[in-house]
Amino acid sequence: MLSQSTIAIIKSTVPVLEIHGVAITKRFYEMLFENHPELLHIFNHANQKQGKQQTALANAVYAAAANIDKLESILPVVKGIAHKHRSLGVKPEHYPIVGQHLLAAIKEVLGDAATDEIIQAWADAYGVIASVFIDVEKEMYVDAATQNGGWEGFRLFKVKRKVIESEVITSFYLVPEDGGPIATFEPGQYLSMKIDIPGEEHSHIRQYSLSSIPGLPFYRVSIKREDGMSDRPDGRVSVYLHKTIQPGDVLHISAPAGDFKLHQNDSRPVVLISGGVGLTPMVSMLRTLADTKTNRAVTFIHAAQHSGVHALKAEVEELVSQHPDYSAHWIYNKPSDEDRESKAFHKEGYIDLPWLREIVPVKDAKFYFCGPLPFMKTVNKALKDWEIPSEDIHFEFFGPAGALD
């Protein structure tokens, strides 16, 4: 337990963290990798270069400081990060290393303002926060390894099939090389895939949502090829998977993880909203709802640029056609002439609240959404403006957690 004086000191630093948080976390990662380059095998290099990881950590540190006297209130956030840590292979021995460099970064960035008293308070607070993470992750490691078909660390999986779903998305069907059973998962969860690209010094680990249903003898992940743009390079891993990996090749996979899950005990209607490759966990949820034969009405909404990049469309339409209480709605912001002629989509433009009101039968429902960050911000604002209760809004970030409000 932290003393009241320590809690008071930590809370007093909240305004400073709001201003200097990203500078602190940027310097933290620089120092961490300089002194422990082996950790580059765990962290996503692209997120580091784009500043996403620094911002995500700054937000997490800020939240921890603001809630240091009631850490239980941020337990959902802790669990989300812990799922990612377990899937990556973060272990208890990593926490002292992180703590040492985080404190050093605080001291360096804040200079004389970071007094010995403040640094000691943060050292005490970090010890408590680290213990929370270690305890939560310990339980997750045990669950992942001891469940039927589970395993510890990374397991070898063979690519059984490779199916092109659109111009940019390809599905990979994965089966265990050892022929044994595989762990089940919750619709919405992801796999971590460790890739060693020839000629590159460090391994890459990426998370990909499962787009199949639980209980099958294989996993399916549907991966978007991240082509480079003016402000960012090609996605090293996604391009490698699309261009190089073929059926018969072997990949290193960690057991399913993630706290974005379909609430199957709720009997109310379900609204699934996706943008781009964000449809992958939604398809898993849709297929699960159909497979379990629940009587819940489902509205599936997907936004894409045009039909050429719209993956798994036929699969969703077939499922919807088999259930009278299901509906699917497509919105394209750059439809082709062929799209317009064939009426391959239902609306041109972007998702907004008037359209949601028009196509969603009832607002007393569970809402799930996933996609690019600007898309998620738009959907989140629309649902908030519609006064959907926060407990009925569920979303998944691809990459480090960001802020939607």
Coordinates of C-alpha atoms in Angstrom, one line a residue:
M1 CA 0.0 0.0 0.0
L2 CA 1.1 3.5 -0.8
S3 CA 1.2 6.1 1.9
Q4 CA -1.1 9.2 1.7
S5 CA 2.0 11.4 1.2
T6 CA 3.2 9.3 -1.7
I7 CA -0.3 9.4 -3.3
A8 CA -0.4 13.1 -2.9
I9 CA 2.9 13.6 -4.6
I10 CA 1.9 11.3 -7.5
K11 CA -1.3 13.2 -8.0
S12 CA 0.5 16.5 -7.9
T13 CA 2.5 15.4 -10.9
V14 CA -0.6 14.7 -13.1
P15 CA -0.6 18.2 -14.7
V16 CA 3.1 17.8 -15.5
L17 CA 2.5 14.4 -17.1
E18 CA -0.2 15.9 -19.2
I19 CA 2.3 18.3 -20.7
H20 CA 5.5 16.2 -20.8
G21 CA 4.2 12.7 -20.9
V22 CA 5.1 11.9 -24.6
A23 CA 8.5 13.5 -24.2
I24 CA 9.2 11.3 -21.2
T25 CA 8.0 8.1 -22.9
K26 CA 10.0 9.0 -26.0
R27 CA 13.2 9.3 -24.0
F28 CA 12.3 6.2 -22.0
Y29 CA 12.1 4.0 -25.1
E30 CA 15.4 5.5 -26.5
M31 CA 17.2 4.7 -23.2
L32 CA 15.5 1.3 -22.9
F33 CA 16.6 0.0 -26.4
E34 CA 20.0 1.5 -26.1
N35 CA 20.7 -0.4 -22.9
H36 CA 18.6 -3.5 -23.7
P37 CA 18.5 -4.0 -27.5
E38 CA 17.2 -7.6 -26.9
L39 CA 13.8 -6.1 -26.2
L40 CA 13.6 -4.9 -29.8
H41 CA 12.5 -8.5 -30.5
I42 CA 9.3 -7.8 -28.5
F43 CA 8.3 -4.3 -29.4
N44 CA 6.6 -3.2 -32.6
H45 CA 9.2 -1.1 -34.4
A46 CA 6.7 0.6 -36.7
N47 CA 4.6 1.8 -33.8
Q48 CA 7.8 3.2 -32.3
K49 CA 8.7 5.1 -35.4
Q50 CA 5.2 6.5 -35.8
G51 CA 5.1 7.6 -32.2
K52 CA 2.0 5.5 -31.4
Q53 CA 3.7 3.4 -28.7
Q54 CA 5.0 6.5 -26.9
T55 CA 1.6 8.1 -26.9
A56 CA -0.1 5.0 -25.7
L57 CA 2.4 4.6 -22.8
A58 CA 2.1 8.3 -21.9
N59 CA -1.7 7.8 -21.7
A60 CA -1.3 4.7 -19.5
V61 CA 1.1 6.5 -17.2
Y62 CA -1.2 9.5 -17.0
A63 CA -4.2 7.3 -16.1
A64 CA -2.2 5.4 -13.5
A65 CA -1.1 8.7 -11.8
A66 CA -4.6 10.2 -11.9
N67 CA -6.1 7.0 -10.4
I68 CA -3.2 6.0 -8.1
D69 CA -5.6 6.0 -5.1
K70 CA -8.1 3.8 -6.8
L71 CA -6.2 1.5 -9.2
E72 CA -9.2 -0.9 -9.4
S73 CA -11.0 1.7 -11.5
I74 CA -8.4 1.2 -14.4
L75 CA -8.4 -2.6 -14.0
P76 CA -10.1 -3.0 -17.5
V77 CA -7.3 -1.0 -19.0
V78 CA -4.7 -3.1 -17.1
K79 CA -6.3 -6.3 -18.4
G80 CA -6.2 -5.1 -22.0
I81 CA -2.5 -4.3 -21.7
A82 CA -1.8 -7.5 -19.8
H83 CA -3.4 -9.6 -22.6
K84 CA -1.0 -7.9 -25.1
H85 CA 1.9 -8.5 -22.7
R86 CA 1.1 -12.2 -22.3
S87 CA 0.8 -12.7 -26.1
L88 CA 4.2 -11.0 -26.6
G89 CA 6.0 -12.9 -23.9
V90 CA 6.5 -10.0 -21.4
K91 CA 7.8 -11.6 -18.1
P92 CA 8.1 -10.4 -14.5
E93 CA 11.9 -9.8 -15.0
H94 CA 11.2 -7.2 -17.6
Y95 CA 9.4 -4.9 -15.1
P96 CA 12.4 -3.7 -13.0
I97 CA 14.2 -2.9 -16.3
V98 CA 11.3 -0.8 -17.5
G99 CA 10.9 0.9 -14.1
Q100 CA 14.6 1.8 -14.0
H101 CA 14.5 3.5 -17.4
L102 CA 11.1 5.2 -16.9
L103 CA 12.4 6.9 -13.7
A104 CA 15.5 7.9 -15.4
A105 CA 13.5 9.4 -18.3
I106 CA 11.3 11.3 -15.9
K107 CA 14.4 12.7 -14.1
E108 CA 16.1 13.7 -17.4
V109 CA 13.1 15.4 -19.0
L110 CA 11.8 17.2 -15.9
G111 CA 15.3 18.1 -14.7
D112 CA 15.4 19.9 -11.3
A113 CA 11.6 19.8 -11.1
A114 CA 11.9 16.0 -10.5
T115 CA 13.1 16.2 -6.9
D116 CA 14.4 13.2 -5.0
E117 CA 11.1 13.1 -3.2
I118 CA 9.1 12.9 -6.5
I119 CA 11.4 10.2 -8.0
Q120 CA 11.1 8.1 -4.8
A121 CA 7.3 8.5 -4.9
W122 CA 7.2 7.4 -8.5
A123 CA 9.5 4.4 -7.6
D124 CA 7.1 3.3 -4.9
A125 CA 4.1 3.8 -7.2
Y126 CA 5.7 1.9 -10.1
G127 CA 6.4 -1.0 -7.7
V128 CA 2.7 -1.2 -6.9
I129 CA 1.5 -0.8 -10.5
A130 CA 4.1 -3.4 -11.7
S131 CA 2.8 -5.9 -9.1
V132 CA -0.7 -5.5 -10.4
F133 CA 0.4 -6.3 -13.9
I134 CA 2.6 -9.2 -12.9
D135 CA -0.3 -10.8 -10.9
V136 CA -2.8 -10.4 -13.7
E137 CA -0.4 -11.7 -16.3
K138 CA 0.6 -14.6 -14.2
E139 CA -2.9 -15.9 -14.2
M140 CA -3.2 -15.3 -17.9
Y141 CA 0.0 -17.3 -18.6
V142 CA -1.4 -20.2 -16.6
D143 CA -4.8 -20.1 -18.3
A144 CA -3.1 -20.0 -21.8
A145 CA -0.9 -23.0 -21.0
T146 CA -3.2 -25.2 -19.1
Q147 CA -6.5 -25.0 -21.1
N148 CA -7.3 -27.8 -23.5
G149 CA -5.1 -27.4 -26.5
G150 CA -3.2 -24.5 -24.9
W151 CA 0.5 -23.8 -24.9
E152 CA 3.2 -21.6 -23.4
G153 CA 5.1 -19.1 -25.5
F154 CA 5.1 -19.5 -29.3
R155 CA 4.0 -22.7 -31.0
L156 CA 4.7 -23.7 -34.6
F157 CA 1.7 -23.5 -37.0
K158 CA 1.7 -24.5 -40.6
V159 CA -0.1 -22.4 -43.2
K160 CA -2.7 -24.9 -44.6
R161 CA -4.5 -22.5 -47.0
K162 CA -4.0 -19.0 -48.3
V163 CA -7.1 -17.3 -49.7
I164 CA -7.2 -13.9 -51.4
E165 CA -10.2 -12.1 -50.0
S166 CA -9.8 -8.7 -51.7
E167 CA -7.2 -6.5 -53.4
V168 CA -5.6 -5.9 -50.0
I169 CA -6.7 -8.6 -47.6
T170 CA -5.7 -12.3 -47.6
S171 CA -6.8 -15.0 -45.2
F172 CA -4.3 -17.5 -43.7
Y173 CA -5.6 -20.8 -42.4
L174 CA -3.3 -22.1 -39.6
V175 CA -3.0 -25.6 -38.2
P176 CA -0.5 -26.8 -35.5
E177 CA 2.6 -28.4 -36.9
D178 CA 2.5 -31.0 -34.1
G179 CA -1.0 -32.1 -35.1
G180 CA -2.3 -31.6 -31.6
P181 CA -5.5 -29.8 -30.5
I182 CA -5.6 -26.0 -30.4
A183 CA -7.0 -23.7 -27.7
T184 CA -10.4 -22.2 -28.1
F185 CA -10.9 -18.4 -28.1
E186 CA -13.5 -15.7 -27.6
P187 CA -14.9 -14.1 -30.8
G188 CA -13.0 -10.8 -31.0
Q189 CA -9.7 -12.0 -29.8
Y190 CA -6.4 -12.1 -31.7
L191 CA -3.2 -14.2 -32.2
S192 CA 0.3 -12.9 -31.9
M193 CA 2.6 -13.9 -34.8
K194 CA 6.4 -13.8 -34.5
I195 CA 8.1 -13.3 -37.8
D196 CA 11.8 -13.4 -38.7
I197 CA 12.3 -11.7 -42.0
P198 CA 15.5 -12.8 -43.7
G199 CA 18.2 -10.1 -43.5
E200 CA 16.7 -8.3 -40.6
E201 CA 18.3 -8.3 -37.2
H202 CA 15.2 -8.4 -35.0
S203 CA 12.1 -10.4 -34.9
H204 CA 8.7 -8.8 -35.5
I205 CA 5.6 -9.6 -33.5
R206 CA 2.2 -8.6 -34.8
Q207 CA -1.3 -9.2 -33.5
Y208 CA -4.0 -10.3 -36.0
S209 CA -7.7 -10.7 -35.1
L210 CA -9.2 -14.2 -35.6
S211 CA -11.9 -14.1 -38.3
S212 CA -13.1 -17.7 -37.9
I213 CA -15.2 -19.2 -35.1
P214 CA -14.0 -21.1 -32.1
G215 CA -14.0 -24.9 -32.0
L216 CA -12.5 -25.6 -35.5
P217 CA -9.3 -27.5 -36.0
F218 CA -7.6 -24.4 -37.5
Y219 CA -7.3 -20.7 -36.9
R220 CA -8.1 -18.1 -39.6
V221 CA -6.6 -14.6 -39.7
S222 CA -7.4 -12.2 -42.5
I223 CA -4.6 -9.8 -42.9
K224 CA -4.5 -6.5 -44.8
R225 CA -1.3 -5.7 -46.8
E226 CA -0.2 -2.3 -45.5
D227 CA 1.1 -0.6 -48.6
G228 CA 3.3 2.4 -48.0
M229 CA 2.1 6.0 -48.3
S230 CA 3.8 9.4 -48.3
D231 CA 3.8 9.6 -44.5
R232 CA 4.7 6.0 -43.8
P233 CA 6.6 3.0 -45.3
D234 CA 5.2 -0.4 -46.3
G235 CA 4.1 -2.6 -43.4
R236 CA 7.1 -4.9 -43.2
V237 CA 5.3 -7.9 -41.7
S238 CA 2.0 -7.7 -43.7
V239 CA 3.8 -7.3 -47.0
Y240 CA 6.1 -10.2 -46.2
L241 CA 3.2 -12.4 -45.3
H242 CA 1.3 -11.5 -48.5
K243 CA 4.2 -11.8 -50.8
T244 CA 6.4 -14.5 -49.3
I245 CA 4.5 -16.9 -47.0
Q246 CA 2.8 -19.8 -48.8
P247 CA 0.9 -22.9 -47.9
G248 CA 3.3 -25.3 -46.1
D249 CA 5.3 -22.6 -44.5
V250 CA 5.6 -22.5 -40.7
L251 CA 4.8 -19.5 -38.4
H252 CA 5.3 -18.9 -34.7
I253 CA 2.0 -18.3 -32.9
S254 CA 1.1 -17.5 -29.3
A255 CA -2.2 -18.6 -27.8
P256 CA -5.3 -16.4 -28.4
A257 CA -5.5 -13.2 -26.3
G258 CA -7.5 -10.0 -26.0
D259 CA -10.3 -8.4 -23.9
F260 CA -12.4 -7.4 -26.9
K261 CA -15.0 -10.1 -26.7
L262 CA -18.6 -10.8 -27.7
H263 CA -20.9 -10.8 -24.7
Q264 CA -22.7 -14.0 -25.4
N265 CA -24.8 -14.0 -22.2
D266 CA -26.6 -10.8 -23.2
S267 CA -29.9 -11.5 -25.1
R268 CA -30.3 -8.1 -26.7
P269 CA -29.6 -7.3 -30.4
V270 CA -26.1 -6.9 -31.6
V271 CA -24.7 -4.1 -33.9
L272 CA -21.4 -4.9 -35.5
I273 CA -19.7 -1.8 -37.1
S274 CA -16.4 -2.1 -39.0
G275 CA -14.1 -0.1 -41.3
G276 CA -11.5 -1.7 -43.6
V277 CA -9.8 -4.7 -42.1
G278 CA -11.6 -4.0 -38.8
L279 CA -14.3 -6.3 -40.0
T280 CA -12.2 -9.4 -39.1
P281 CA -13.3 -9.7 -35.4
M282 CA -16.8 -8.7 -36.5
V283 CA -17.0 -11.7 -38.9
S284 CA -15.9 -14.0 -36.1
M285 CA -18.7 -12.5 -33.9
L286 CA -21.3 -12.8 -36.6
R287 CA -20.4 -16.4 -37.5
T288 CA -20.4 -17.3 -33.8
L289 CA -23.9 -15.8 -33.3
A290 CA -25.1 -17.7 -36.3
D291 CA -23.4 -20.9 -35.3
T292 CA -24.8 -20.9 -31.7
K293 CA -28.3 -20.3 -33.1
T294 CA -29.1 -17.5 -30.6
N295 CA -32.2 -15.5 -31.4
R296 CA -30.5 -12.2 -31.2
A297 CA -31.0 -9.8 -34.0
V298 CA -27.8 -8.7 -35.7
T299 CA -27.0 -5.6 -37.8
F300 CA -23.7 -5.8 -39.6
I301 CA -22.4 -2.5 -40.9
H302 CA -19.2 -2.2 -42.9
A303 CA -17.4 0.8 -44.4
A304 CA -14.8 0.5 -47.2
Q305 CA -13.4 2.6 -50.0
H306 CA -15.0 0.3 -52.7
S307 CA -15.9 -3.3 -53.4
G308 CA -12.4 -4.1 -54.6
V309 CA -11.0 -3.8 -51.0
H310 CA -14.2 -5.2 -49.3
A311 CA -13.2 -8.6 -48.0
L312 CA -15.4 -11.4 -46.8
K313 CA -18.5 -9.7 -48.3
A314 CA -20.0 -12.9 -49.8
E315 CA -19.4 -14.8 -46.6
V316 CA -21.3 -12.2 -44.6
E317 CA -24.1 -11.9 -47.1
E318 CA -24.6 -15.7 -47.1
L319 CA -24.9 -15.8 -43.3
V320 CA -27.3 -12.8 -43.3
S321 CA -29.5 -14.5 -46.0
Q322 CA -30.0 -17.5 -43.7
H323 CA -31.3 -15.5 -40.7
P324 CA -34.4 -13.3 -41.0
D325 CA -33.3 -11.2 -38.0
Y326 CA -29.9 -10.4 -39.6
S327 CA -29.1 -7.5 -41.9
A328 CA -26.0 -6.2 -43.6
H329 CA -25.3 -2.7 -44.8
W330 CA -22.3 -1.5 -46.9
I331 CA -21.1 2.1 -47.2
Y332 CA -18.3 3.1 -49.7
N333 CA -16.6 6.4 -49.7
K334 CA -14.9 5.9 -53.1
P335 CA -17.3 3.6 -55.0
S336 CA -16.3 2.6 -58.6
D337 CA -18.6 3.1 -61.5
E338 CA -19.1 -0.7 -61.4
D339 CA -20.2 -0.5 -57.8
R340 CA -22.7 2.2 -58.6
E341 CA -24.1 0.3 -61.6
S342 CA -24.4 -3.0 -59.7
K343 CA -25.6 -1.4 -56.5
A344 CA -22.9 -3.3 -54.6
F345 CA -23.2 -0.9 -51.7
H346 CA -26.1 0.8 -49.9
K347 CA -24.7 4.3 -49.2
E348 CA -22.0 6.5 -50.6
G349 CA -19.9 8.5 -48.1
Y350 CA -19.2 8.0 -44.4
I351 CA -21.0 6.6 -41.4
D352 CA -23.0 9.2 -39.5
L353 CA -25.7 9.2 -36.9
P354 CA -28.7 9.9 -39.1
W355 CA -27.8 6.8 -41.2
L356 CA -27.2 4.7 -38.1
R357 CA -30.7 5.7 -36.8
E358 CA -32.1 4.7 -40.1
I359 CA -30.7 1.2 -40.4
V360 CA -30.3 0.1 -36.7
P361 CA -33.7 -1.2 -35.6
V362 CA -33.3 -0.5 -31.9
K363 CA -30.8 1.4 -29.8
D364 CA -31.2 -1.0 -26.8
A365 CA -28.4 -3.2 -28.1
K366 CA -24.8 -4.2 -27.7
F367 CA -22.6 -2.1 -30.1
Y368 CA -19.1 -3.3 -31.2
F369 CA -16.8 -1.5 -33.6
C370 CA -13.3 -1.7 -35.0
G371 CA -11.3 0.0 -37.8
P372 CA -8.9 2.8 -38.4
L373 CA -8.6 5.4 -35.6
P374 CA -10.4 8.3 -37.5
F375 CA -13.3 5.8 -38.3
M376 CA -13.5 4.7 -34.7
K377 CA -13.6 8.3 -33.4
T378 CA -16.5 9.0 -35.8
V379 CA -18.4 5.9 -34.7
N380 CA -17.8 6.5 -31.0
K381 CA -19.0 10.1 -31.2
A382 CA -22.1 9.1 -33.1
L383 CA -23.0 6.5 -30.5
K384 CA -22.3 8.9 -27.7
D385 CA -24.5 11.6 -29.4
W386 CA -27.2 8.9 -29.7
E387 CA -26.9 8.5 -25.9
I388 CA -25.9 4.8 -26.1
P389 CA -24.7 3.8 -22.6
S390 CA -21.0 3.4 -22.3
E391 CA -21.4 -0.1 -21.0
D392 CA -23.0 -1.1 -24.3
I393 CA -20.2 0.3 -26.4
H394 CA -17.2 -2.0 -27.1
F395 CA -14.3 -1.4 -29.4
E396 CA -10.9 -2.7 -30.3
F397 CA -7.8 -0.8 -31.3
F398 CA -5.5 -2.3 -34.0
G399 CA -2.1 -1.4 -32.4
P400 CA -1.4 0.6 -29.2
A401 CA -4.6 1.8 -27.5
G402 CA -5.5 5.4 -28.3
A403 CA -8.0 7.9 -27.2
L404 CA -11.4 8.2 -28.9
D405 CA -12.8 11.2 -27.1

